[in-house]
Amino acid sequence: AGRIRHFGCSNWSVARIKEAQQYAASLGHPGFVACQPMWGLAVPDREAMMRFAPGGYYEDGYQELHAAGMPMIPYSGQSRGVFSKLAEGREDAISGDVKALYCTDTNRHKLGPVRELAERHGVSVNSIVLAYLCSQPLTTIPIIGASSVRQLQESIAAAALRLDASELAVLREA
């Protein structure tokens, strides 16, 4: 009826997306124009993810879809503020589900490089966390979360910041 111009998917497995894309193509339809996986700089604990944020995580195969041209619209791109709170020494302010998801040694280790880049660029930790997604070489449109004007301003600053390939690698590999 022409009521839907474009549509995407969220929390679908890569296999299910591929199957849906093939089916749409067999009908002469374009299929999904974007995918919304959970993705951010912080790597979630997979067990906690299944309890608190079920669905697919970008590193679990979505890169193939991305590389084939499907834009990603990641949710939880700022990892629910965990890096900002850790940087401020406010781990006690992190809710139980967020602690279970993100308060891991892996993510604590990433905090050092995040702080260094924030200082180098003269921006907040939150801006670097979001710039990590905004600076991806493939089309990536992160969903932001802001509960204050300051957080919104940091997100706007992140959209203007471009991290280079070596900075992205430092963050990814930390």
CSV table of C-alpha atoms in Angstrom, one decimal:
chain,number,residue,atom,x,y,z
A,1,ALA,CA,0.0,0.0,0.0
A,2,GLY,CA,3.1,2.3,0.0
A,3,ARG,CA,2.8,3.1,3.7
A,4,ILE,CA,6.3,1.9,4.6
A,5,ARG,CA,9.1,3.5,2.6
A,6,HIS,CA,12.0,1.8,4.4
A,7,PHE,CA,12.4,-0.6,7.3
A,8,GLY,CA,15.2,-2.1,9.3
A,9,CYS,CA,15.6,-4.7,12.0
A,10,SER,CA,16.7,-4.8,15.6
A,11,ASN,CA,17.9,-7.7,17.7
A,12,TRP,CA,17.6,-10.2,14.9
A,13,SER,CA,20.3,-12.8,14.4
A,14,VAL,CA,22.6,-12.4,11.4
A,15,ALA,CA,21.3,-15.7,10.0
A,16,ARG,CA,17.7,-14.5,10.3
A,17,ILE,CA,18.6,-11.2,8.7
A,18,LYS,CA,20.2,-12.9,5.7
A,19,GLU,CA,17.2,-15.2,5.3
A,20,ALA,CA,14.9,-12.2,5.4
A,21,GLN,CA,17.0,-10.4,2.9
A,22,GLN,CA,17.0,-13.4,0.5
A,23,TYR,CA,13.3,-13.7,0.8
A,24,ALA,CA,12.7,-10.0,0.2
A,25,ALA,CA,15.0,-10.2,-2.9
A,26,SER,CA,13.0,-13.2,-4.2
A,27,LEU,CA,9.9,-11.0,-4.1
A,28,GLY,CA,11.7,-8.1,-5.8
A,29,HIS,CA,11.7,-6.0,-2.6
A,30,PRO,CA,14.8,-4.3,-1.2
A,31,GLY,CA,14.5,-5.7,2.3
A,32,PHE,CA,16.1,-4.1,5.3
A,33,VAL,CA,17.9,-0.8,4.8
A,34,ALA,CA,19.6,-0.9,8.2
A,35,CYS,CA,20.2,-3.0,11.2
A,36,GLN,CA,20.2,-2.0,14.9
A,37,PRO,CA,22.5,-4.2,16.9
A,38,MET,CA,23.9,-3.6,20.4
A,39,TRP,CA,27.3,-2.0,19.8
A,40,GLY,CA,29.7,0.3,21.6
A,41,LEU,CA,33.2,0.6,22.8
A,42,ALA,CA,32.5,-1.4,26.0
A,43,VAL,CA,32.3,-5.1,25.3
A,44,PRO,CA,29.3,-6.6,27.2
A,45,ASP,CA,29.5,-9.7,29.3
A,46,ARG,CA,27.6,-12.2,27.1
A,47,GLU,CA,25.9,-13.9,30.0
A,48,ALA,CA,24.6,-10.6,31.4
A,49,MET,CA,23.7,-9.5,27.9
A,50,MET,CA,21.3,-12.4,27.5
A,51,ARG,CA,19.6,-11.4,30.8
A,52,PHE,CA,19.5,-7.7,30.4
A,53,ALA,CA,19.9,-6.9,26.7
A,54,PRO,CA,19.0,-9.9,24.6
A,55,GLY,CA,19.8,-9.7,21.0
A,56,GLY,CA,22.9,-9.5,18.8
A,57,TYR,CA,26.1,-7.7,19.5
A,58,TYR,CA,28.0,-6.2,16.6
A,59,GLU,CA,31.1,-8.3,17.0
A,60,ASP,CA,29.0,-11.5,16.8
A,61,GLY,CA,28.8,-11.4,13.0
A,62,TYR,CA,27.1,-8.1,12.1
A,63,GLN,CA,30.4,-6.9,10.6
A,64,GLU,CA,29.7,-9.0,7.5
A,65,LEU,CA,26.3,-7.3,6.9
A,66,HIS,CA,28.0,-3.9,7.5
A,67,ALA,CA,30.7,-4.6,5.1
A,68,ALA,CA,28.1,-5.6,2.5
A,69,GLY,CA,26.6,-2.2,2.7
A,70,MET,CA,24.0,-2.4,5.4
A,71,PRO,CA,24.2,0.7,7.7
A,72,MET,CA,24.3,0.0,11.4
A,73,ILE,CA,22.2,2.0,13.9
A,74,PRO,CA,23.7,0.8,17.2
A,75,TYR,CA,21.9,1.1,20.4
A,76,SER,CA,23.7,1.3,23.8
A,77,GLY,CA,26.6,3.0,21.9
A,78,GLN,CA,27.6,4.9,25.0
A,79,SER,CA,27.5,1.7,27.0
A,80,ARG,CA,24.9,3.3,29.3
A,81,GLY,CA,27.5,5.8,30.6
A,82,VAL,CA,29.7,3.3,32.2
A,83,PHE,CA,33.0,4.8,31.1
A,84,SER,CA,32.0,8.3,32.3
A,85,LYS,CA,31.1,7.0,35.7
A,86,LEU,CA,34.2,4.9,36.0
A,87,ALA,CA,36.3,7.9,35.0
A,88,GLU,CA,34.7,10.0,37.6
A,89,GLY,CA,35.3,7.2,40.3
A,90,ARG,CA,31.5,6.7,40.6
A,91,GLU,CA,31.2,3.0,40.1
A,92,ASP,CA,28.7,2.9,43.0
A,93,ALA,CA,26.4,5.0,40.8
A,94,ILE,CA,26.2,2.3,38.2
A,95,SER,CA,23.1,0.2,38.4
A,96,GLY,CA,23.2,-3.5,38.9
A,97,ASP,CA,22.3,-4.5,35.3
A,98,VAL,CA,24.9,-2.1,33.8
A,99,LYS,CA,27.5,-3.4,36.2
A,100,ALA,CA,26.8,-6.9,35.2
A,101,LEU,CA,26.9,-5.9,31.5
A,102,TYR,CA,30.0,-3.7,31.4
A,103,CYS,CA,32.0,-3.6,34.7
A,104,THR,CA,34.6,-6.1,33.5
A,105,ASP,CA,38.4,-6.1,33.5
A,106,THR,CA,38.4,-5.7,29.7
A,107,ASN,CA,36.4,-2.5,29.9
A,108,ARG,CA,38.3,-1.1,32.9
A,109,HIS,CA,41.5,-1.6,30.8
A,110,LYS,CA,39.9,0.4,27.9
A,111,LEU,CA,39.4,3.4,30.3
A,112,GLY,CA,43.1,4.5,30.1
A,113,PRO,CA,43.2,4.9,26.4
A,114,VAL,CA,39.8,6.6,26.4
A,115,ARG,CA,41.0,9.1,28.9
A,116,GLU,CA,44.2,9.7,27.0
A,117,LEU,CA,42.3,10.4,23.8
A,118,ALA,CA,39.8,12.6,25.6
A,119,GLU,CA,42.7,14.7,26.9
A,120,ARG,CA,44.4,14.8,23.5
A,121,HIS,CA,41.2,16.0,21.8
A,122,GLY,CA,40.0,18.3,24.6
A,123,VAL,CA,36.7,16.5,25.0
A,124,SER,CA,34.9,14.4,27.6
A,125,VAL,CA,35.3,10.6,28.0
A,126,ASN,CA,31.7,10.3,26.9
A,127,SER,CA,32.5,12.1,23.6
A,128,ILE,CA,35.4,9.7,22.9
A,129,VAL,CA,33.1,6.7,23.6
A,130,LEU,CA,30.5,8.0,21.1
A,131,ALA,CA,33.1,9.2,18.6
A,132,TYR,CA,34.4,5.6,18.4
A,133,LEU,CA,31.1,4.8,16.6
A,134,CYS,CA,30.8,8.0,14.7
A,135,SER,CA,34.3,7.5,13.3
A,136,GLN,CA,33.7,4.0,11.9
A,137,PRO,CA,34.7,3.7,8.2
A,138,LEU,CA,31.3,2.2,7.3
A,139,THR,CA,27.9,3.9,7.7
A,140,THR,CA,27.2,3.9,11.4
A,141,ILE,CA,24.5,6.1,13.0
A,142,PRO,CA,24.6,5.6,16.8
A,143,ILE,CA,21.5,6.2,18.9
A,144,ILE,CA,22.5,8.5,21.8
A,145,GLY,CA,21.2,8.6,25.3
A,146,ALA,CA,21.3,11.8,27.3
A,147,SER,CA,19.7,12.6,30.6
A,148,SER,CA,21.1,16.1,30.9
A,149,VAL,CA,22.0,19.1,28.7
A,150,ARG,CA,25.6,18.4,29.4
A,151,GLN,CA,25.4,14.9,28.1
A,152,LEU,CA,23.6,16.1,25.0
A,153,GLN,CA,26.3,18.7,24.4
A,154,GLU,CA,29.0,15.9,24.8
A,155,SER,CA,27.1,13.8,22.2
A,156,ILE,CA,27.0,16.7,19.8
A,157,ALA,CA,30.7,17.3,20.3
A,158,ALA,CA,31.3,13.6,19.5
A,159,ALA,CA,29.5,13.9,16.2
A,160,ALA,CA,31.9,16.6,15.2
A,161,LEU,CA,35.0,14.6,16.3
A,162,ARG,CA,36.7,12.2,13.9
A,163,LEU,CA,39.1,9.6,15.3
A,164,ASP,CA,41.6,8.3,12.8
A,165,ALA,CA,42.2,4.7,12.0
A,166,SER,CA,45.1,4.4,14.5
A,167,GLU,CA,43.0,5.9,17.3
A,168,LEU,CA,40.1,3.5,16.5
A,169,ALA,CA,42.6,0.6,16.6
A,170,VAL,CA,43.9,1.7,20.0
A,171,LEU,CA,40.4,1.8,21.4
A,172,ARG,CA,39.3,-1.5,19.8
A,173,GLU,CA,42.4,-3.4,20.9
A,174,ALA,CA,42.7,-2.0,24.4
